Amino acid sequence: MTFDLADRVQTVPPSGIRRFFEIAEERDEVISLGVGEPDFSTPWAARDAAITSLEQGKTSYTANRGRKDLRVAIANYVTDRFDLGYDPDEEIIVTAGASEAVDLAFRAFVDPGETVAIAQPSYISYEPGVIFAGGEPLAVPTREEDEFRLTVSALERAGASEADMLVLCYPNNPTGAIMTEADLEPVAEFAREHDLTVLADEIYAELTYEGEHTSIATLPGMRERTIVFNGFSKAHAMTGLRLGYALGPADAIAAMNKIHQYTMLSAPTTAQYAALEALSSCGSDVREMVDQYDRRRRFVLSRFREIGMDVFEAKGAFYCFPEVPAGLTAEEFAEGVLREQGVAVVPGDVFGAGGEGHLRVSYATGLSDLREALTRIEAFVDERT
Amino acid sequence: MSEREVLELLRENARYSTADIARMTDLEEPEVDAVIEELESAGVVRGYRAVVDWDKLEDEKVRAEVELNVELDRETGYGDIAERLARFPQVKALRLVSGDYDFDMEVEGDSIREVSMFVSEKVAPVPEITQTVTHYVMTSYKEHGIELGDGDEDDRLSFSP
């Protein structure tokens, strides 16, 4: 007898990464450029604060929305860094990773049958999240010739004017694309015109290597229709501590909090102490990590060009998105280079429409491993051309 | 600007190849060479050394941190004393510091005896030096920003979204 699973769970296919994971397990000395998290440990001051909080027995629940001092620190931080103004009492909720916040948003704002447009390629959780909430995902493919930025013509081609909600993630996982204020303006106008709620996943905001990150919520008329997601996983290298947050209008955050209080209760307390310290004293650690990523970014882009693979100038996150040479699919390339050369990269199709024919290459790995991995990729490509 | 970037990379790892530095800074290789040459000829970069974990070797070097107190007179300044001490090859580092003593001197030798003899016979007799306190290094945990432990394993999953 098979267990009686819910239809909306069964419709979601298993993650495309799974198969590669198994191949990598069989092989020794794999260098992984398939990783979506920093290679750095959490800055020591933040870890130390977490340890101290444990020693002091700070292990109970916190307020549903997170500790007040942390919400105040977040409010100050997003004002300083991104010009975002949110009230710590009413407009901020601290969650178990930004992922939880995104899930809360789908469940709080999407009615069954509503359409959610998703700029793709993108982080793999949005589509399943929409389906679990009973909504209908609508892929909005972006294109390499647009440097994987979301454009109004892409939105129109996909029929997003009929959608109820738009999800976008810039700096982007998996492409490394960023969107400047000028790039965001027409998208914001489209959202206003067609009355779309906007979910802006800005988890990689600090990892912007050219210019400053602009949040779409800062554009005119956008604050009241936008939820901004951010967190500590990427910039503060805290993935395993699971801590993120959402910013939005009071009624929207209250609705998200209603689900959060009945499911999560509160985000991990230890992680909240680490996060508070991260915001108060780890700015220079973050800058140092960002400098490191930027050097590696330039290194990896240079090497792909030397190898002769087309790669657009990724300016954010810690990914680049080179094109697979003619004659191979992304899947074939990723499997071949893993089996033959022991280098793990993720085929772009895993991240949805527009990702086919590309590879997500993470440079959240030390330079000596990057150097070796690129040498192996070069050998793989040379054998085929 | 590019000078700062190249300097930072050399400080991180002086063995980065010119080609790798060029890739990381978006400079051309000849430009990187020129910047390094300029840093060296201007005396900004004084040398390149390996960071060694002596615990991993059989023939360990003996190292000591020596505190020195001095008394200056009209003819002799800190610089004069420093110049005299710095010429000894056993002295690996010499710094004038604030606090309870004047100079902080790092000495290296092949044996405790050698280092002790050096301090008692070459350093202590210098007329301006009124006191020496020698601390032998027992274990080193971090040198030049590099932790000397066994390092952390990368325990990340090989694929994550």
XYZ file of N, CA and C in Angstrom, chain A residues 51-283:
699
model
N 27.411 31.410 21.256
C 27.896 30.537 22.335
C 27.583 31.155 23.696
N 27.874 32.447 23.812
C 27.609 33.135 25.078
C 26.123 33.069 25.434
N 25.269 33.246 24.441
C 23.830 33.205 24.724
C 23.423 31.819 25.226
N 24.067 30.788 24.683
C 23.778 29.421 25.154
C 24.269 29.240 26.584
N 25.470 29.749 26.855
C 26.018 29.639 28.215
C 25.101 30.324 29.221
N 24.481 31.419 28.780
C 23.592 32.154 29.683
C 22.194 31.560 29.733
N 22.019 30.460 29.009
C 20.733 29.777 29.057
C 19.623 30.466 28.278
N 20.014 31.246 27.262
C 18.995 31.951 26.469
C 18.433 30.986 25.421
N 17.626 30.061 25.867
C 17.168 29.019 24.947
C 15.653 28.918 24.871
N 14.950 29.980 25.297
C 13.483 29.906 25.194
C 12.999 30.532 23.884
N 11.704 30.446 23.635
C 11.131 31.116 22.468
C 11.385 32.612 22.583
N 11.342 33.269 21.452
C 11.343 34.735 21.491
C 9.945 35.198 21.078
N 9.745 36.504 21.011
C 8.510 37.038 20.422
C 8.339 36.422 19.042
N 7.114 36.219 18.597
C 6.872 35.592 17.292
C 7.647 36.272 16.175
N 7.630 37.569 16.209
C 8.288 38.310 15.118
C 9.795 38.414 15.283
N 10.309 37.847 16.364
C 11.740 37.931 16.630
C 12.022 38.933 17.733
N 13.210 38.850 18.301
C 13.562 39.764 19.395
C 13.461 41.219 18.932
N 12.977 42.044 19.837
C 12.811 43.461 19.495
C 14.158 44.104 19.140
N 15.203 43.815 19.940
C 16.498 44.461 19.661
C 17.027 44.058 18.277
N 16.750 42.814 17.888
C 17.185 42.389 16.558
C 16.387 43.104 15.466
N 15.078 43.233 15.685
C 14.276 43.931 14.671
C 14.696 45.392 14.540
N 15.051 46.011 15.665
C 15.544 47.396 15.603
C 16.862 47.442 14.830
N 17.733 46.479 15.119
C 19.034 46.441 14.420
C 18.837 46.223 12.924
N 17.885 45.370 12.569
C 17.596 45.123 11.147
C 17.062 46.402 10.497
N 16.142 47.080 11.207
C 15.573 48.321 10.662
C 16.678 49.340 10.384
N 17.620 49.473 11.328
C 18.719 50.424 11.134
C 19.633 49.999 9.989
N 19.896 48.707 9.936
C 20.792 48.182 8.905
C 20.217 48.419 7.501
N 18.946 48.064 7.290
C 18.403 48.211 5.934
C 18.240 49.686 5.553
N 18.095 50.548 6.558
C 18.067 51.985 6.264
C 19.455 52.438 5.802
N 20.470 52.078 6.584
C 21.842 52.481 6.248
C 22.269 51.941 4.893
N 22.040 50.671 4.680
C 22.620 50.018 3.509
C 21.785 50.195 2.248
N 20.447 50.131 2.399
C 19.623 50.050 1.191
C 18.528 51.109 1.118
N 18.591 52.068 2.081
C 17.638 53.159 2.019
C 16.191 52.677 2.179
N 16.015 51.598 2.946
C 14.686 51.033 3.171
C 14.226 51.411 4.580
N 13.027 51.994 4.711
C 12.542 52.386 6.027
C 11.383 51.500 6.484
N 11.592 50.725 7.547
C 10.531 49.855 8.064
C 10.466 49.941 9.580
N 9.240 49.915 10.088
C 9.021 50.011 11.526
C 9.270 48.653 12.186
N 10.208 48.603 13.141
C 10.553 47.304 13.749
C 9.379 46.635 14.465
N 8.374 47.403 14.915
C 7.253 46.789 15.624
C 6.234 46.149 14.687
N 6.021 46.784 13.554
C 4.885 46.395 12.706
C 5.282 45.836 11.344
N 6.483 46.168 10.887
C 6.763 45.922 9.469
C 7.944 44.987 9.220
N 8.388 44.323 10.277
C 9.517 43.396 10.130
C 9.170 42.089 10.834
N 9.459 40.975 10.166
C 9.325 39.674 10.829
C 10.608 38.869 10.605
N 11.113 38.295 11.701
C 12.331 37.480 11.637
C 11.903 36.023 11.489
N 12.540 35.318 10.552
C 12.090 33.962 10.194
C 13.249 32.976 10.185
N 12.914 31.694 10.067
C 13.939 30.653 9.987
C 14.485 30.611 8.558
N 15.392 31.502 8.279
C 15.915 31.662 6.924
C 14.939 32.498 6.100
N 15.484 33.144 5.057
C 14.605 33.896 4.161
C 13.621 32.937 3.490
N 14.006 31.667 3.345
C 13.123 30.671 2.714
C 11.784 30.567 3.428
N 11.824 30.577 4.746
C 10.556 30.501 5.477
C 9.704 31.726 5.160
N 10.351 32.878 5.110
C 9.626 34.120 4.847
C 8.955 34.083 3.475
N 9.665 33.536 2.488
C 9.098 33.442 1.133
C 7.873 32.516 1.159
N 8.005 31.393 1.854
C 6.892 30.454 1.967
C 5.691 31.110 2.665
N 5.972 31.850 3.731
C 4.885 32.553 4.443
C 4.158 33.504 3.501
N 4.941 34.180 2.666
C 4.340 35.156 1.752
C 3.407 34.463 0.758
N 3.854 33.341 0.194
C 2.979 32.617 -0.740
C 1.691 32.205 -0.042
N 1.836 31.678 1.159
C 0.636 31.192 1.853
C -0.260 32.332 2.320
N 0.360 33.472 2.626
C -0.439 34.599 3.134
C -1.132 35.384 2.026
N -0.546 35.385 0.813
C -1.065 36.295 -0.219
C -1.650 35.614 -1.448
N -1.404 34.322 -1.625
C -1.860 33.661 -2.855
C -3.131 32.857 -2.567
N -4.206 33.204 -3.266
C -5.425 32.402 -3.160
C -5.365 31.281 -4.191
N -6.083 30.169 -3.936
C -6.051 29.065 -4.894
C -6.391 29.541 -6.301
N -5.601 29.096 -7.258
C -5.843 29.459 -8.652
C -5.218 30.772 -9.080
N -4.701 31.556 -8.142
C -4.051 32.814 -8.540
C -2.702 32.541 -9.201
N -2.341 33.466 -10.087
C -1.123 33.269 -10.870
C 0.037 34.053 -10.276
N 1.163 33.370 -10.136
C 2.370 34.005 -9.622
C 3.453 33.945 -10.699
N 3.809 35.104 -11.221
C 4.855 35.171 -12.242
C 6.222 35.123 -11.558
N 7.115 34.287 -12.096
C 8.437 34.118 -11.480
C 9.514 34.378 -12.528
N 10.333 35.398 -12.283
C 11.445 35.677 -13.194
C 12.438 34.513 -13.082
N 12.743 33.895 -14.212
C 13.637 32.732 -14.216
C 14.768 32.957 -15.199
N 15.894 32.232 -15.110
C 16.190 31.216 -14.109
C 16.228 31.808 -12.689
N 15.856 30.989 -11.727
C 15.826 31.480 -10.353
C 16.007 30.332 -9.363
N 16.238 30.740 -8.159
C 16.297 29.822 -7.023
C 15.133 28.834 -7.117
N 15.390 27.571 -6.779
C 14.443 26.506 -7.144
C 13.209 26.403 -6.252
N 13.122 27.182 -5.192
C 12.008 26.984 -4.253
C 10.733 27.749 -4.585
N 10.819 28.740 -5.478
C 9.635 29.572 -5.681
C 8.468 28.779 -6.283
N 8.765 28.042 -7.359
C 7.682 27.318 -8.033
C 6.988 26.333 -7.100
N 7.745 25.440 -6.427
C 7.087 24.540 -5.478
C 6.329 25.294 -4.395
N 6.902 26.393 -3.930
C 6.249 27.179 -2.879
C 4.880 27.679 -3.328
N 4.807 28.147 -4.561
C 3.533 28.625 -5.117
C 2.544 27.465 -5.210
N 3.032 26.320 -5.681
C 2.142 25.159 -5.845
C 1.637 24.669 -4.477
N 2.537 24.602 -3.502
C 2.115 24.179 -2.159
C 1.034 25.117 -1.611
N 1.092 26.395 -2.013
C 0.112 27.370 -1.534
C -1.178 27.340 -2.365
N -1.186 26.487 -3.413
C -2.390 26.371 -4.236
C -2.428 27.322 -5.421
N -1.330 28.063 -5.646
C -1.289 29.016 -6.763
C -0.775 28.362 -8.036
N -0.801 29.151 -9.112
C -0.319 28.673 -10.411
C 0.944 29.438 -10.771
N 2.094 28.766 -10.811
C 3.314 29.483 -11.195
C 3.333 29.786 -12.692
N 3.865 30.941 -13.025
C 4.018 31.326 -14.430
C 5.482 31.721 -14.644
N 6.196 30.942 -15.466
C 7.621 31.223 -15.695
C 7.784 32.448 -16.593
N 8.644 33.350 -16.176
C 8.995 34.497 -17.024
C 10.477 34.373 -17.354
N 10.785 33.771 -18.515
C 12.204 33.553 -18.816
C 12.928 34.858 -19.116
N 14.102 35.029 -18.535
C 14.969 36.143 -18.911
C 16.029 35.587 -19.860
N 16.737 36.494 -20.532
C 17.623 36.037 -21.602
C 19.038 36.562 -21.422
N 19.968 35.769 -21.954
C 21.366 36.166 -21.856
C 21.615 37.507 -22.537
N 20.946 37.750 -23.690
C 21.188 39.038 -24.373
C 20.723 40.224 -23.532
N 19.853 39.996 -22.564
C 19.477 41.059 -21.617
C 20.310 40.964 -20.339
N 21.380 40.198 -20.382
C 22.187 39.916 -19.183
C 21.324 39.390 -18.042
N 20.336 38.601 -18.414
C 19.435 37.934 -17.461
C 18.717 38.908 -16.531
N 18.559 40.162 -16.998
C 17.726 41.102 -16.257
C 16.277 40.912 -16.683
N 15.364 41.208 -15.773
C 13.941 41.107 -16.094
C 13.538 42.363 -16.857
N 12.903 42.157 -18.004
C 12.464 43.300 -18.808
C 10.937 43.261 -18.964
N 10.391 44.400 -19.345
C 8.951 44.457 -19.571
C 8.559 43.563 -20.743
N 9.412 43.507 -21.774
C 9.030 42.649 -22.904
C 9.014 41.180 -22.485
N 9.918 40.792 -21.595
C 9.889 39.413 -21.089
C 8.596 39.166 -20.309
N 8.202 40.156 -19.521
C 6.964 40.015 -18.742
C 5.755 39.914 -19.678
N 5.751 40.751 -20.715
C 4.624 40.740 -21.651
C 4.570 39.436 -22.446
N 5.747 39.005 -22.926
C 5.790 37.733 -23.679
C 5.214 36.584 -22.874
N 5.508 36.589 -21.566
C 5.062 35.482 -20.720
C 3.610 35.633 -20.279
N 3.022 36.775 -20.550
C 1.637 37.008 -20.129
C 1.494 37.388 -18.670
N 2.517 38.024 -18.127
C 2.513 38.339 -16.690
C 1.550 39.465 -16.326
N 1.016 40.161 -17.351
C 0.072 41.239 -17.031
C -1.193 40.676 -16.378
N -1.451 39.409 -16.620
C -2.631 38.767 -16.030
C -2.350 38.194 -14.644
N -1.083 38.224 -14.228
C -0.725 37.594 -12.957
C -1.170 38.441 -11.764
N -1.141 37.823 -10.592
C -1.478 38.537 -9.360
C -0.237 38.951 -8.582
N 0.831 38.226 -8.835
C 2.047 38.447 -8.045
C 3.261 38.234 -8.940
N 4.346 38.925 -8.606
C 5.603 38.764 -9.332
C 6.719 38.481 -8.335
N 7.518 37.449 -8.616
C 8.662 37.124 -7.767
C 9.936 37.422 -8.536
N 10.827 38.185 -7.911
C 12.118 38.381 -8.559
C 13.245 38.327 -7.527
N 14.396 37.887 -7.974
C 15.545 37.700 -7.090
C 16.773 38.302 -7.756
N 17.147 39.499 -7.296
C 18.377 40.144 -7.802
C 19.135 40.736 -6.645
N 20.454 40.612 -6.564
C 21.334 39.794 -7.396
C 20.822 38.364 -7.477
N 21.000 37.781 -8.662
C 20.296 36.548 -8.969
C 21.113 35.278 -8.733
N 20.454 34.334 -8.113
C 20.860 32.948 -8.126
C 19.963 32.315 -9.178
N 20.483 31.737 -10.236
C 21.840 31.233 -10.472
C 22.724 32.057 -11.408
N 22.234 33.178 -11.958
C 22.998 33.782 -13.061
C 24.065 34.770 -12.596
N 23.896 35.341 -11.391
C 24.803 36.397 -10.954
C 24.410 37.749 -11.513
N 23.251 37.823 -12.178
C 22.799 39.103 -12.743
C 22.377 40.064 -11.630
N 22.534 41.349 -11.886
C 21.997 42.362 -10.978
C 21.068 43.274 -11.773
N 20.253 44.043 -11.070
C 19.425 45.046 -11.737
C 19.632 46.388 -11.065
N 19.982 47.390 -11.878
C 20.182 48.735 -11.350
C 18.818 49.406 -11.194
N 18.841 50.589 -10.611
C 17.598 51.343 -10.457
C 16.928 51.564 -11.816
N 17.760 51.911 -12.809
C 17.212 52.160 -14.150
C 16.591 50.880 -14.728
N 17.185 49.732 -14.428
C 16.620 48.462 -14.909
C 15.298 48.147 -14.214
N 15.200 48.530 -12.933
C 14.022 48.172 -12.138
C 12.815 49.063 -12.443
N 13.088 50.300 -12.857
C 11.989 51.260 -13.035
C 10.869 50.762 -13.948
N 11.193 50.274 -15.160
C 10.090 49.790 -16.015
C 9.351 48.585 -15.420
N 10.074 47.742 -14.682
C 9.429 46.586 -14.036
C 8.460 47.079 -12.971
N 8.893 48.094 -12.219
C 8.037 48.672 -11.177
C 6.782 49.280 -11.815
N 6.977 49.951 -12.938
C 5.832 50.559 -13.612
C 4.842 49.488 -14.071
N 5.392 48.394 -14.591
C 4.560 47.264 -15.023
C 3.760 46.713 -13.838
N 4.419 46.600 -12.693
C 3.760 46.059 -11.497
C 2.634 46.986 -11.031
N 2.889 48.288 -11.091
C 1.857 49.254 -10.681
C 0.677 49.223 -11.650
N 1.033 49.207 -12.929
C 0.004 49.246 -13.958
C -0.935 48.033 -13.870
N -0.332 46.857 -13.622
C -1.139 45.626 -13.609
C -1.452 45.165 -12.194
N -1.218 46.036 -11.248
C -1.558 45.783 -9.846
C -0.991 44.463 -9.317
N 0.287 44.264 -9.513
C 0.935 43.042 -9.034
C 1.528 43.260 -7.645
N 1.372 42.260 -6.783
C 2.160 42.221 -5.551
C 3.569 41.758 -5.944
N 4.585 42.342 -5.363
C 5.956 41.975 -5.726
C 6.670 41.348 -4.528
N 7.232 40.172 -4.757
C 8.112 39.569 -3.752
C 9.542 39.746 -4.249
N 10.337 40.517 -3.520
C 11.719 40.793 -3.939
C 12.679 40.062 -3.010
N 13.231 38.972 -3.509
C 14.190 38.196 -2.726
C 15.566 38.852 -2.905
N 16.006 39.562 -1.872
C 17.260 40.324 -1.977
C 18.333 39.743 -1.062
N 18.316 38.423 -0.926
C 19.228 37.743 -0.012
C 20.704 37.985 -0.387
N 20.952 38.260 -1.680
C 22.337 38.496 -2.118
C 22.688 39.986 -2.228
N 21.845 40.857 -1.652
C 22.025 42.301 -1.846
C 23.440 42.790 -1.528
N 24.015 42.295 -0.435
C 25.369 42.755 -0.064
C 26.407 42.329 -1.104
N 26.112 41.241 -1.811
C 27.096 40.718 -2.761
C 26.851 41.329 -4.138
N 27.025 42.641 -4.188
C 26.901 43.405 -5.427
C 28.261 44.026 -5.688
N 28.846 43.709 -6.840
C 30.260 44.056 -7.037
C 30.457 45.306 -7.873
N 29.417 45.745 -8.541
C 29.551 47.003 -9.281
C 28.356 47.880 -8.972
N 28.630 49.067 -8.458
C 27.556 49.955 -8.035
C 26.938 49.470 -6.734
N 25.825 50.098 -6.364
C 25.153 49.752 -5.111
C 23.855 49.028 -5.423
N 23.490 48.121 -4.538
C 22.216 47.423 -4.706
C 21.043 48.392 -4.539
N 20.079 48.297 -5.437
C 18.843 49.059 -5.285
C 17.699 48.088 -5.050
N 16.907 48.362 -4.019
C 15.716 47.541 -3.784
C 14.545 48.125 -4.552
N 13.787 47.247 -5.181
C 12.628 47.709 -5.954
C 11.611 48.397 -5.040
N 11.645 48.064 -3.741
C 10.694 48.680 -2.799
C 10.958 50.165 -2.592
N 12.144 50.647 -3.004
C 12.447 52.073 -2.833
C 11.902 52.916 -3.990
N 11.400 52.267 -5.041
C 10.895 53.025 -6.181
C 9.475 53.541 -5.881
N 9.082 54.646 -6.525
C 7.797 55.278 -6.211
C 6.619 54.302 -6.330
N 5.766 54.326 -5.343
C 4.553 53.514 -5.390
C 4.778 52.031 -5.201
N 5.990 51.621 -4.839
C 6.297 50.194 -4.739
C 6.249 49.657 -3.311
N 6.537 50.526 -2.342
C 6.616 50.045 -0.973
C 5.328 49.340 -0.549
N 4.185 49.923 -0.927
C 2.901 49.381 -0.459
C 2.524 48.061 -1.128
N 3.249 47.672 -2.217
C 2.891 46.414 -2.876
C 4.029 45.390 -2.850
N 5.088 45.710 -2.104
C 6.282 44.850 -2.153
C 6.617 44.255 -0.790
N 7.036 42.996 -0.798
C 7.668 42.394 0.377
C 9.136 42.163 0.013
N 10.039 42.637 0.881
C 11.473 42.448 0.648
C 11.965 41.328 1.567
N 12.738 40.405 0.992
C 13.304 39.321 1.785
C 14.813 39.477 1.851
N 15.344 39.278 3.042
C 16.797 39.282 3.179
C 17.124 38.359 4.350
N 18.386 38.244 4.684
C 18.736 37.344 5.769
C 20.234 37.295 5.961
N 20.666 36.365 6.777
C 22.055 36.332 7.204
C 22.858 35.215 6.537
N 22.182 34.392 5.732
C 22.853 33.213 5.182
C 24.024 33.558 4.282
N 23.836 34.487 3.378
C 24.847 34.698 2.346
C 25.907 35.691 2.820
N 25.500 36.946 3.052
C 26.502 37.961 3.374
C 27.212 37.667 4.698
N 26.486 37.114 5.664
C 27.098 36.847 6.966
C 27.484 35.394 7.144
N 27.406 34.636 6.067
C 27.844 33.233 6.072
C 27.211 32.447 7.232
N 25.886 32.525 7.326
C 25.188 31.879 8.444
C 24.157 30.862 7.979
N 24.365 30.211 6.835
C 23.320 29.341 6.259
C 22.725 28.366 7.273
N 23.596 27.657 8.001
C 23.120 26.614 8.906
C 22.405 27.152 10.131
N 22.577 28.433 10.409
C 21.893 29.020 11.563
C 20.438 29.368 11.248
N 20.105 29.362 9.965
C 18.718 29.574 9.528
C 18.131 30.866 10.070
N 18.520 31.980 9.530
C 17.915 33.223 9.976
C 17.743 34.215 8.827
N 16.506 34.622 8.643
C 16.207 35.618 7.611
C 15.121 36.540 8.115
N 14.649 37.425 7.226
C 13.575 38.326 7.627
C 12.845 38.839 6.400
N 11.646 39.344 6.672
C 10.858 39.982 5.614
C 10.476 41.375 6.076
N 10.409 42.282 5.105
C 10.022 43.676 5.353
C 8.809 43.976 4.486
N 7.806 44.610 5.066
C 6.642 44.935 4.249
C 5.649 45.768 5.029
N 4.565 46.161 4.353
C 3.518 46.939 5.023
C 2.949 46.161 6.213
N 2.472 46.885 7.229
C 2.064 46.272 8.493
C 1.020 45.169 8.317
N -0.004 45.401 7.468
C -1.052 44.376 7.341
C -0.498 43.107 6.688
N 0.427 43.271 5.760
C 1.020 42.110 5.094
C 1.877 41.303 6.073
N 2.689 42.012 6.842
C 3.561 41.322 7.802
C 2.721 40.649 8.890
N 1.612 41.300 9.266
C 0.728 40.694 10.273
C 0.152 39.377 9.751
N -0.198 39.345 8.472
C -0.748 38.116 7.884
C 0.312 37.013 7.853
N 1.532 37.373 7.484
C 2.617 36.390 7.480
C 2.881 35.891 8.899
N 2.808 36.821 9.837
C 3.059 36.449 11.230
C 1.979 35.500 11.765
N 0.777 35.624 11.234
C -0.299 34.744 11.688
C 0.080 33.281 11.367
N 0.592 33.045 10.177
C 1.001 31.678 9.812
C 2.236 31.266 10.619
N 3.183 32.197 10.683
C 4.447 31.939 11.389
C 4.194 31.544 12.848
N 3.265 32.225 13.508
C 3.076 31.950 14.940
C 2.429 30.588 15.168
N 1.682 30.088 14.176
C 1.063 28.773 14.345
C 1.954 27.640 13.823
N 3.033 27.982 13.105
C 3.863 26.923 12.529
C 5.273 26.943 13.114
N 5.943 28.079 13.056
C 7.330 28.167 13.514
C 7.440 28.695 14.943
N 6.433 29.418 15.399
C 6.453 30.134 16.684
C 7.435 31.277 16.688
N 8.725 30.936 16.609
C 9.720 32.004 16.500
C 10.964 31.421 15.849
N 11.751 32.286 15.243
C 12.983 31.843 14.587
C 13.969 31.384 15.672
N 14.960 30.537 15.293
C 15.892 29.998 16.284
C 16.520 31.094 17.161
N 16.389 30.915 18.458
C 16.835 31.948 19.396
C 18.346 32.160 19.351
N 19.095 31.074 19.325
C 20.561 31.184 19.285
C 20.997 31.980 18.057
N 20.346 31.684 16.945
C 20.691 32.376 15.705
C 20.356 33.863 15.792
N 19.305 34.192 16.537
C 18.954 35.609 16.674
C 20.055 36.372 17.416
N 20.649 35.724 18.415
C 21.769 36.369 19.111
C 22.974 36.533 18.183
N 23.230 35.506 17.396
C 24.342 35.607 16.440
C 24.088 36.744 15.458
N 22.845 36.845 14.998
C 22.502 37.854 13.991
C 22.640 39.269 14.551
N 22.212 39.430 15.797
C 22.320 40.749 16.424
C 23.787 41.190 16.471
N 24.654 40.258 16.841
C 26.085 40.571 16.878
C 26.616 40.805 15.468
N 26.152 40.016 14.522
C 26.607 40.172 13.131
C 26.317 41.592 12.644
N 25.140 42.109 12.989
C 24.789 43.456 12.533
C 25.561 44.528 13.285
N 25.881 44.251 14.569
C 26.527 45.330 15.317
C 28.038 45.351 15.136
N 28.672 44.203 14.839
C 30.139 44.257 14.823
C 30.817 43.549 13.651
N 30.068 42.976 12.721
C 30.738 42.157 11.692
C 30.775 42.804 10.314
N 30.565 44.139 10.263
C 30.592 44.811 8.969
C 31.904 44.621 8.221
